[in-house]
mmCIF file of C-alpha atoms in Angstrom:
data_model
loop_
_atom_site.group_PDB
_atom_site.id
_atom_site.type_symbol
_atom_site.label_atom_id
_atom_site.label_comp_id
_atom_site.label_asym_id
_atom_site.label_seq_id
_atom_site.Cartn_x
_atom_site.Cartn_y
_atom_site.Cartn_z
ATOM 1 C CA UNK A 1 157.874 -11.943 -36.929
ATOM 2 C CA UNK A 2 157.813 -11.597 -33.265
ATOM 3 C CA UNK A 3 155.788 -8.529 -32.918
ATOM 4 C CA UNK A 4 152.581 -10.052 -35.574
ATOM 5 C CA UNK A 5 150.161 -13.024 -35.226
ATOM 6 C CA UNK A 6 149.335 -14.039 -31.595
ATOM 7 C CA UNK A 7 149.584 -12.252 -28.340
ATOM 8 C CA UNK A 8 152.244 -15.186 -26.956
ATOM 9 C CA UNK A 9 154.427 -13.778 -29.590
ATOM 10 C CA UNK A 10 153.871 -10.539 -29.664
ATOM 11 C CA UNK A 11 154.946 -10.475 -26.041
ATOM 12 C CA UNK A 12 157.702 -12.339 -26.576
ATOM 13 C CA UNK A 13 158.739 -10.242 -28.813
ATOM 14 C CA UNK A 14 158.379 -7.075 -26.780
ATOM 15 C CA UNK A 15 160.644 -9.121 -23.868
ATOM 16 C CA UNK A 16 162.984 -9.301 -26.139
ATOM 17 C CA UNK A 17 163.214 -6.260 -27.705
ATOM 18 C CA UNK A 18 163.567 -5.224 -23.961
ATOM 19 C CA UNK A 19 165.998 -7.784 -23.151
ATOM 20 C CA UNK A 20 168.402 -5.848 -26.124
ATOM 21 C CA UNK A 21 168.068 -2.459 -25.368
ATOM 22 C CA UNK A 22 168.845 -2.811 -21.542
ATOM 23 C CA UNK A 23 171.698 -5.157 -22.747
ATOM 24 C CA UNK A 24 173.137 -2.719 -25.102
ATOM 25 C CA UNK A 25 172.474 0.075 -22.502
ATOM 26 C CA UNK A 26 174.275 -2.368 -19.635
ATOM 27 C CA UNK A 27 177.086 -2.329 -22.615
ATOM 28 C CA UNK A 28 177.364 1.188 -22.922
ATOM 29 C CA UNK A 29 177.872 1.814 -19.118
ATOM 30 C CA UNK A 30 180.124 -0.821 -18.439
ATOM 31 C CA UNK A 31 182.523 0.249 -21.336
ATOM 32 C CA UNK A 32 182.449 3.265 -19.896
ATOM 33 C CA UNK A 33 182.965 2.112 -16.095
ATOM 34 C CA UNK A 34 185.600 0.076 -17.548
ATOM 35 C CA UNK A 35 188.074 3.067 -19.263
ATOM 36 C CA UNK A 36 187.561 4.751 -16.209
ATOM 37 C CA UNK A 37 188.995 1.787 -14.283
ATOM 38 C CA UNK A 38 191.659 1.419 -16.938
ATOM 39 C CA UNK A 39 192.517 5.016 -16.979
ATOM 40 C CA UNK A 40 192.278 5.249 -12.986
ATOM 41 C CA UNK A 41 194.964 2.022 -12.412
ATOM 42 C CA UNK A 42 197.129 3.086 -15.257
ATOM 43 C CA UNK A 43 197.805 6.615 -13.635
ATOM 44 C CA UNK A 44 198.272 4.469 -10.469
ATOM 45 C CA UNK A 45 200.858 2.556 -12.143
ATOM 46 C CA UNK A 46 202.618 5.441 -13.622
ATOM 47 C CA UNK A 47 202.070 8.449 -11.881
ATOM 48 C CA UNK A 48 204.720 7.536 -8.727
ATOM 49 C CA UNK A 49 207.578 6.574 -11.232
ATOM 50 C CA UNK A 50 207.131 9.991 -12.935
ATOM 51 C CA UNK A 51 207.652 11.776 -9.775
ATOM 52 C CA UNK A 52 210.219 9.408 -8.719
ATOM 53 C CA UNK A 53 212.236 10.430 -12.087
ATOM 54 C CA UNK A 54 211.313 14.092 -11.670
ATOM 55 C CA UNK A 55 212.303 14.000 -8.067
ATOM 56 C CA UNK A 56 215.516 11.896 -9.238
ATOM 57 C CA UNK A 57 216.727 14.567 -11.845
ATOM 58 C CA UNK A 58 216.140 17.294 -9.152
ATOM 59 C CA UNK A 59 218.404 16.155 -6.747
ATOM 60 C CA UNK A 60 220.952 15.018 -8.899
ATOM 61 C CA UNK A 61 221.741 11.461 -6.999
ATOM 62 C CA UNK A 62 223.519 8.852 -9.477
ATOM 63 C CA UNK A 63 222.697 6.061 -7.003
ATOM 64 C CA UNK A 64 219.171 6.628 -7.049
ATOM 65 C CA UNK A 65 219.245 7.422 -10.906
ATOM 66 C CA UNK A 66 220.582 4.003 -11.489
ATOM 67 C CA UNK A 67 217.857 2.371 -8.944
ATOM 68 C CA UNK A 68 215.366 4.311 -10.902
ATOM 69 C CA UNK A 69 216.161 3.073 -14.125
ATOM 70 C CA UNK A 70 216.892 -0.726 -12.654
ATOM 71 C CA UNK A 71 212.747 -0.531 -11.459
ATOM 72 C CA UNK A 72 211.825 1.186 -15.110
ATOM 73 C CA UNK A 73 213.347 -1.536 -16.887
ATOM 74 C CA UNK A 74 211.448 -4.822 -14.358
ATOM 75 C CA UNK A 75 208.421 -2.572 -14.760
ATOM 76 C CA UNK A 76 208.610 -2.424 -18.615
ATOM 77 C CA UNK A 77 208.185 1.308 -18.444
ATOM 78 C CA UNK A 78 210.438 3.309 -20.944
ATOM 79 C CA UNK A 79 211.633 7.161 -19.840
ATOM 80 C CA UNK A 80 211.805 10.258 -22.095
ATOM 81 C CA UNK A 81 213.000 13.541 -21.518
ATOM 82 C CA UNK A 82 213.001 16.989 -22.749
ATOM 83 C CA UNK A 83 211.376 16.041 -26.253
ATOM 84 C CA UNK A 84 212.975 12.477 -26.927
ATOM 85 C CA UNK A 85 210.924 9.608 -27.758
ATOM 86 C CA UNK A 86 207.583 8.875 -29.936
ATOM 87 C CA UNK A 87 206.786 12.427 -29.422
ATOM 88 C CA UNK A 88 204.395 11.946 -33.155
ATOM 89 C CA UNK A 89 201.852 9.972 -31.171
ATOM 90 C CA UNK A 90 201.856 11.742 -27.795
ATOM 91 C CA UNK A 91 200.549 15.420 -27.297
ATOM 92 C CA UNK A 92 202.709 18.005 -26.019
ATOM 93 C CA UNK A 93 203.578 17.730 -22.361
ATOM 94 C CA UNK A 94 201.787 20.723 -20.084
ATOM 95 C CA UNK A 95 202.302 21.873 -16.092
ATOM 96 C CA UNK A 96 199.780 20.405 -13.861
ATOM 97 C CA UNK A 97 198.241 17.247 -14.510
ATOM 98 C CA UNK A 98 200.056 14.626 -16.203
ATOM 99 C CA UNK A 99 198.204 13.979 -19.593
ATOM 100 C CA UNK A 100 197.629 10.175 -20.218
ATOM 101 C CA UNK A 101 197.235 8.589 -23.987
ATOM 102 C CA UNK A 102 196.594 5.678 -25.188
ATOM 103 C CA UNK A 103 198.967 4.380 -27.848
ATOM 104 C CA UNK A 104 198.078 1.011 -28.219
ATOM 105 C CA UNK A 105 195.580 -1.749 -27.025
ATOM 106 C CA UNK A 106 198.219 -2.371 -24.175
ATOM 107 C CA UNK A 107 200.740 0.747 -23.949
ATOM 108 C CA UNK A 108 199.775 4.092 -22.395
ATOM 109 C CA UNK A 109 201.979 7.061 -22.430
ATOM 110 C CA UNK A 110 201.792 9.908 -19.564
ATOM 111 C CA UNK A 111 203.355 13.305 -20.602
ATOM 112 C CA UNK A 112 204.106 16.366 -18.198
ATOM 113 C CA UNK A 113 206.081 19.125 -17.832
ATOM 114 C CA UNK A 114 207.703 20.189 -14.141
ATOM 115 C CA UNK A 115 207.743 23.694 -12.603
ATOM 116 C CA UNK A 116 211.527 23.811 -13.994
ATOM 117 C CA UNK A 117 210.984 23.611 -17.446
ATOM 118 C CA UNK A 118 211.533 19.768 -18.137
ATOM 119 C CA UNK A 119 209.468 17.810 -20.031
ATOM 120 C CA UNK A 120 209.019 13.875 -19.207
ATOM 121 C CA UNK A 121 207.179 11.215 -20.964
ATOM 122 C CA UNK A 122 206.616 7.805 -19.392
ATOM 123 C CA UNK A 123 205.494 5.064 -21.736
ATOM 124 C CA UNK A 124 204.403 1.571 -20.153
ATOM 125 C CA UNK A 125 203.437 -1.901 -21.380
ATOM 126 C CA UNK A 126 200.807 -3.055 -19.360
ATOM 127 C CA UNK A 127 199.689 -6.976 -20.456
ATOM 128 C CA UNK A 128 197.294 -7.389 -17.875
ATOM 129 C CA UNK A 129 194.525 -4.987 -19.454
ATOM 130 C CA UNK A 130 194.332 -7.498 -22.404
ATOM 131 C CA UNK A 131 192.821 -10.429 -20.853
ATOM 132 C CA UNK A 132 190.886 -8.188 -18.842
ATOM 133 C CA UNK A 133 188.944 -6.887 -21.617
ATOM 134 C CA UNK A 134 188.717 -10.314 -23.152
ATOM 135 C CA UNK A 135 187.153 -11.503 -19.715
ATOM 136 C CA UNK A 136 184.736 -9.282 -19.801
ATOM 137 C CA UNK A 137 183.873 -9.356 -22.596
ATOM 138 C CA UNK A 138 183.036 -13.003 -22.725
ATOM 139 C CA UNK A 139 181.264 -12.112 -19.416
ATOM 140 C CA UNK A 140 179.437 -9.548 -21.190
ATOM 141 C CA UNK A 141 178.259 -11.663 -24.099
ATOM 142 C CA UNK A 142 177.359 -14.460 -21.940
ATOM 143 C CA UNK A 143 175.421 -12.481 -19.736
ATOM 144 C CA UNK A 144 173.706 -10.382 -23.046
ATOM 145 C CA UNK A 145 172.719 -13.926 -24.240
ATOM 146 C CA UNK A 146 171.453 -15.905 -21.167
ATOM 147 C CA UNK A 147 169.379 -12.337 -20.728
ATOM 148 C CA UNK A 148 167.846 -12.291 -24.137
ATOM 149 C CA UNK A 149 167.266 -16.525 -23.956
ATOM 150 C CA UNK A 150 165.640 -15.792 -20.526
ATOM 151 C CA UNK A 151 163.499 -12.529 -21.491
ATOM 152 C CA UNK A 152 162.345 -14.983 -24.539
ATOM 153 C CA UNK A 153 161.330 -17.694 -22.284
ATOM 154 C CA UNK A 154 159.515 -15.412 -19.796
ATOM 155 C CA UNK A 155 157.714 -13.802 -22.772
ATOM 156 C CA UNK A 156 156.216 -16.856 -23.695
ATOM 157 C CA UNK A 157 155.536 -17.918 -20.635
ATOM 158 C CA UNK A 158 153.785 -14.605 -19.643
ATOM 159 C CA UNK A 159 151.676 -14.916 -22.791
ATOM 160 C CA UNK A 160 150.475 -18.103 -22.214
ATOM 161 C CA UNK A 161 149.290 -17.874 -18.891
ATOM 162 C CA UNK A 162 147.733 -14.630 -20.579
ATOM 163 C CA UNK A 163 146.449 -15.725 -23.697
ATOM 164 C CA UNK A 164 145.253 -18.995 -22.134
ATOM 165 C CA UNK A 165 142.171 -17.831 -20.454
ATOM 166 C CA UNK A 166 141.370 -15.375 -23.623
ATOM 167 C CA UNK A 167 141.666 -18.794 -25.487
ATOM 168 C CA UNK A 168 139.278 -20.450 -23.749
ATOM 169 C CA UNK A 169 137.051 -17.790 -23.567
ATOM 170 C CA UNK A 170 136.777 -17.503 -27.269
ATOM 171 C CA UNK A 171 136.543 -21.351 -27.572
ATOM 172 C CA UNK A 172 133.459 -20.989 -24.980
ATOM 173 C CA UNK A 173 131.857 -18.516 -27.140
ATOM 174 C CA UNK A 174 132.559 -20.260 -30.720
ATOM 175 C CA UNK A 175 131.406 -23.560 -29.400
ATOM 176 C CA UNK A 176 127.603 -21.691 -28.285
ATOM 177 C CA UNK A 177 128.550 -22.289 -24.378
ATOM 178 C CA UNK A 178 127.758 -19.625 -22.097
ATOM 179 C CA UNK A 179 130.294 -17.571 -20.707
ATOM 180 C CA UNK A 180 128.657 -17.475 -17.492
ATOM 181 C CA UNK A 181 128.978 -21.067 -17.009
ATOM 182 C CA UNK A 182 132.810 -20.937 -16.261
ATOM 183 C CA UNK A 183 133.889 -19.895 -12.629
ATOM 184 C CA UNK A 184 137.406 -19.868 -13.492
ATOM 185 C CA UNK A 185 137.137 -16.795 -15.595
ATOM 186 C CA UNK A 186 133.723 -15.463 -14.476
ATOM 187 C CA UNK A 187 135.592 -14.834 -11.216
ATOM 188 C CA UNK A 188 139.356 -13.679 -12.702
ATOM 189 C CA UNK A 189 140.089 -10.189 -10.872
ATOM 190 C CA UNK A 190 141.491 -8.722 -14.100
ATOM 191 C CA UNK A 191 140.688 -7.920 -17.445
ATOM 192 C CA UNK A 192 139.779 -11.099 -18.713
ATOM 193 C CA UNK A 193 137.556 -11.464 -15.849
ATOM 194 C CA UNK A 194 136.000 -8.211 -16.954
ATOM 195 C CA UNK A 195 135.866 -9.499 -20.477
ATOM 196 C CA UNK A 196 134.251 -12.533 -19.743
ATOM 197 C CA UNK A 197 131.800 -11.183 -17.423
ATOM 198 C CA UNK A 198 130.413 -8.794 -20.236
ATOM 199 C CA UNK A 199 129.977 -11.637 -22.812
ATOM 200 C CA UNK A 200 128.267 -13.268 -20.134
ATOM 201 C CA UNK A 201 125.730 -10.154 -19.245
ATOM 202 C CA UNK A 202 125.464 -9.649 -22.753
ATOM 203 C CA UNK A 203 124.945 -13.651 -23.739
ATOM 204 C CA UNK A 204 122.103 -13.123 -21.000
ATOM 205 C CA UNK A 205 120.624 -10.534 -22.708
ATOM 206 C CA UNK A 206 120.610 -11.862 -25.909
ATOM 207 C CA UNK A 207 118.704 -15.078 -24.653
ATOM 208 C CA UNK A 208 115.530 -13.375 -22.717
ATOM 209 C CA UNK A 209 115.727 -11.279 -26.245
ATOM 210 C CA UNK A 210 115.453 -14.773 -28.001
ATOM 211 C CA UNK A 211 112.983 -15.858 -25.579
ATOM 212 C CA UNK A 212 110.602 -12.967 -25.513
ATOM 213 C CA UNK A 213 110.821 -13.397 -29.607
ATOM 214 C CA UNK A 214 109.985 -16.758 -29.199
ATOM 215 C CA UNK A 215 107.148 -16.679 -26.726
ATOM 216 C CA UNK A 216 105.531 -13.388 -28.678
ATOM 217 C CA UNK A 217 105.978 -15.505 -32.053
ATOM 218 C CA UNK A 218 104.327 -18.564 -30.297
ATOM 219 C CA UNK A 219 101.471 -16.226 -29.212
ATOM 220 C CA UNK A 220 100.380 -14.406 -32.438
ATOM 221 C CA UNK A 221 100.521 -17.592 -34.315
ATOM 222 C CA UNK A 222 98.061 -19.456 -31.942
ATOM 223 C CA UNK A 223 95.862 -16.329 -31.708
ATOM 224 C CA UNK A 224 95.525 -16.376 -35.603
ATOM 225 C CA UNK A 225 95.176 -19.715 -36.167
ATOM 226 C CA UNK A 226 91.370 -19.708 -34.458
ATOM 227 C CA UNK A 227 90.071 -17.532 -36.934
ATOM 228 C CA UNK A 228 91.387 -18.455 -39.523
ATOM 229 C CA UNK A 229 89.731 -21.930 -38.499
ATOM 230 C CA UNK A 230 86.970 -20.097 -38.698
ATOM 231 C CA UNK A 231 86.985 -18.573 -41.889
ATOM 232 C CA UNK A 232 88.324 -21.426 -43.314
ATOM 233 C CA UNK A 233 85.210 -23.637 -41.783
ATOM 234 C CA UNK A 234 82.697 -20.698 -43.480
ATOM 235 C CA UNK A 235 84.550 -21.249 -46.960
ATOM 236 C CA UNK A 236 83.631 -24.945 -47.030
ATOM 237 C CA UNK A 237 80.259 -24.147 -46.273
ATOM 238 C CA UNK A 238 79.828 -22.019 -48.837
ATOM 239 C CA UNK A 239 81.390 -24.390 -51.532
ATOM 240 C CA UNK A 240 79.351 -27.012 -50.459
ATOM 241 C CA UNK A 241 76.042 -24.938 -50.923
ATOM 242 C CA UNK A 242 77.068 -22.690 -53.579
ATOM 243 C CA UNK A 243 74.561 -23.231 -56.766
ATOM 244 C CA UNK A 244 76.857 -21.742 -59.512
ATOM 245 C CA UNK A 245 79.974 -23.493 -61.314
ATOM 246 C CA UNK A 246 80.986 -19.929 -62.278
ATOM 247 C CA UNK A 247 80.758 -16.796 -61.928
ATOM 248 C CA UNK A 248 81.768 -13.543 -59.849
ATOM 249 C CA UNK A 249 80.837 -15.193 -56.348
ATOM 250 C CA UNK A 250 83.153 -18.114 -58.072
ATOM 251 C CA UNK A 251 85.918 -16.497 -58.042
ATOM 252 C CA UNK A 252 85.810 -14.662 -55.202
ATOM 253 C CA UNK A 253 85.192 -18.058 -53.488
ATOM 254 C CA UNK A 254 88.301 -18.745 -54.593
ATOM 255 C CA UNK A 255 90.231 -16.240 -54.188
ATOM 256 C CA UNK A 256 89.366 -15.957 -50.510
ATOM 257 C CA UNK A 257 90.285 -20.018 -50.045
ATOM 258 C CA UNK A 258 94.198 -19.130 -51.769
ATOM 259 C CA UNK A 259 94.097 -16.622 -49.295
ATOM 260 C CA UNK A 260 93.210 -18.251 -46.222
ATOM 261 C CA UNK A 261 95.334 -21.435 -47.746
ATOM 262 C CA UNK A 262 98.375 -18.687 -47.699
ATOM 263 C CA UNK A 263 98.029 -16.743 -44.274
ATOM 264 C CA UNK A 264 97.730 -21.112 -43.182
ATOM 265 C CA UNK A 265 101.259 -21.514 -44.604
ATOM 266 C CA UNK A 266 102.200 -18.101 -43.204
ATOM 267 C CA UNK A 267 100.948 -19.427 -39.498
ATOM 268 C CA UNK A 268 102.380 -22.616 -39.828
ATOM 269 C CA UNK A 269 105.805 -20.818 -40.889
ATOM 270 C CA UNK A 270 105.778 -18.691 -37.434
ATOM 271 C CA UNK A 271 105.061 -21.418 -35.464
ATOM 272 C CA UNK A 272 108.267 -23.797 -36.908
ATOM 273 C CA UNK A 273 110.327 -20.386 -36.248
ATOM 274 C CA UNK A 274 108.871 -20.426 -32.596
ATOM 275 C CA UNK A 275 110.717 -23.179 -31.849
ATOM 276 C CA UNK A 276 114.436 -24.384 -31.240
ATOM 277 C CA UNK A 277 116.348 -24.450 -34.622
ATOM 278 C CA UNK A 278 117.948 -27.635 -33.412
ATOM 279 C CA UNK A 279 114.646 -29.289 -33.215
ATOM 280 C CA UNK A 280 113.616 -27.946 -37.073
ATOM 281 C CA UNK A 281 113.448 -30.838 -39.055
ATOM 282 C CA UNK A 282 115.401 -30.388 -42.061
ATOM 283 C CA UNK A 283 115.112 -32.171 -45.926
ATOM 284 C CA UNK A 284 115.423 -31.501 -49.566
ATOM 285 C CA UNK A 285 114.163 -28.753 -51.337
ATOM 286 C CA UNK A 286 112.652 -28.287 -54.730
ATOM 287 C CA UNK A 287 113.553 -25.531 -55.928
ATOM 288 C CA UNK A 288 112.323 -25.966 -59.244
ATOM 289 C CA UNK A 289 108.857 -26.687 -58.022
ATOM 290 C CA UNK A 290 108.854 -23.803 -55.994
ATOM 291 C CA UNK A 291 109.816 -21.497 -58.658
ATOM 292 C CA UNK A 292 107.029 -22.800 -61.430
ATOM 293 C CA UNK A 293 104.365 -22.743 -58.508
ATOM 294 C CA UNK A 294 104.804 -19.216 -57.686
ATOM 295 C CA UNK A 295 105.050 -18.894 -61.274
ATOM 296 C CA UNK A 296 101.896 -20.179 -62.182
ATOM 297 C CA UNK A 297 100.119 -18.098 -59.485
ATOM 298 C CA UNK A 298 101.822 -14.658 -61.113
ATOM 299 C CA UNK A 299 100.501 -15.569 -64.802
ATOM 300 C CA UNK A 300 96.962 -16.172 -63.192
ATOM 301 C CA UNK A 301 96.950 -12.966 -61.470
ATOM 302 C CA UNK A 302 98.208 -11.072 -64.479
ATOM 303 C CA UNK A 303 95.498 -12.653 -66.415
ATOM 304 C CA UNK A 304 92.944 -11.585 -63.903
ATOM 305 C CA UNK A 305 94.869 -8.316 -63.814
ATOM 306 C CA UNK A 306 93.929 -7.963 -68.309
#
């Protein structure tokens, strides 16, 4: 729907489109951003108690051993060693690096195996992580939708401060105005500037066109109405001296008046079209009389024809 029918919308919809794929791009990174972060605090959380145990078991100390597991237990952070524990959901322990994993929305395990042989595995509850990713995402959906409500509104906007001038433009032109007549656009720096000031060098050319058709109209018709005066003067003469009812000169008396009558008509015709169609005066037209005249003067001309 958006992207057919008027510019306004089409550019709304283009906004919006926009508007969705930088707000599931902004989506992608800051899910990603965000299990860094996660994975980054959690090995900050962890990583010192595994080396506390590891350093614990070492050295052997009972006192510290029972400190240990006193912090473990206020930190909600379980201890495993040498293979004990949910070992089904946590991948084998390896030297180096401890290896984190994620067991649950909330509980992360971190596996690793000393320089001496022992393996540990550290599993912690951490709550906070929870409303954290409920925060943001609420701040994430909020943002996606006051984004795409905002690229909307923009859109149309835009497009009507766009399509506005194009509007009246077109209305100009529908309505028979000239282009040139309006400043506002005439003198518009962009396209619809440009637009406008070709339908006004073109509307300018059209109307010397229109002129020069008009004037050369006005001309012939003038020039050929003088002799047809003329002959038309000579062919009353000569039915006012002629001697014979009928005859050849009778007929071609005749035939020369219907066509000096027509080329009248034709005159007459050019000089209406000479002038403004607005001031062409305009009535009802019998066709049928029209027809059966023209009629008539075919069956007379076929019978002359034999």
């Amino acid at each position: 729907v958006f992207f057919s029918g008027s510019l306004r919308r089409r550019m709304a919809g283009a906004f919006l489109a926009l508007a969705l794929l930088e707000s599931l791009v902004f989506g992608v990174l800051a899910w990603g951003a965000y299990h860094a972060l996660s994975v980054y605090l959690v090995r900050w959380h962890l990583e010192p108690v595994l080396e506390l145990v590891a350093e614990v078991d070492r050295d052997g100390d009972e006192a510290a051993a029972a400190v240990l597991a006193q912090l473990a237990d206020d930190m909600d952070i379980k201890i495993y060693r040498d293979g004990a524990g949910p070992t089904k959901y946590i991948p084998a322990p390896e030297r180096g690096k401890p290896r984190l994993t994620r067991l649950e929305s909330e509980r992360y395990a971190l596996s690793w195996r000393s320089k001496q042989g022992r393996e540990y595995v550290l599993v912690g509850k951490i709550d906070d992580f929870d409303d954290l990713e409920e925060v943001l995402l609420q701040a994430f959906l909020l943002c996606a939708a006051g984004g795409l409500l905002a690229a909307v509104v923009f859109g149309l906007t835009l497009g009507r401060r766009i399509s506005g001038p194009l509007l009246t433009l077109a209305r100009r032109i529908r309505d028979g105005e000239n282009p040139g007549d309006t400043p506002e656009l005439l003198d518009r720096r962009d396209e619809v500037g440009l637009l406008t000031r070709a339908f006004a060098e073109r509307e300018g050319e059209l109307r010397a066109f229109l002129v020069r058709e008009q004037l050369f109209t006005g001309d012939v018709s003038h020039e050929l109405r003088t002799p047809l005066t003329v002959l038309r003067g000579g062919l009353e003469i000569l039915e006012a001296g002629r001697s014979m009812e009928s005859g050849p000169d009778a007929s071609i008396l005749a035939r020369m008046t219907r066509t000096v009558d027509s080329m009248s008509e034709t005159v007459n015709t050019l000089l209406l079209l000479a002038r403004r169609p607005e001031q062409l005066e305009r009535g009802p037209l019998d066709m049928t009389a029209l027809v059966c005249a023209h009629a008539n003067a075919m069956e007379q001309a076929f019978a002359r024809r034999g």
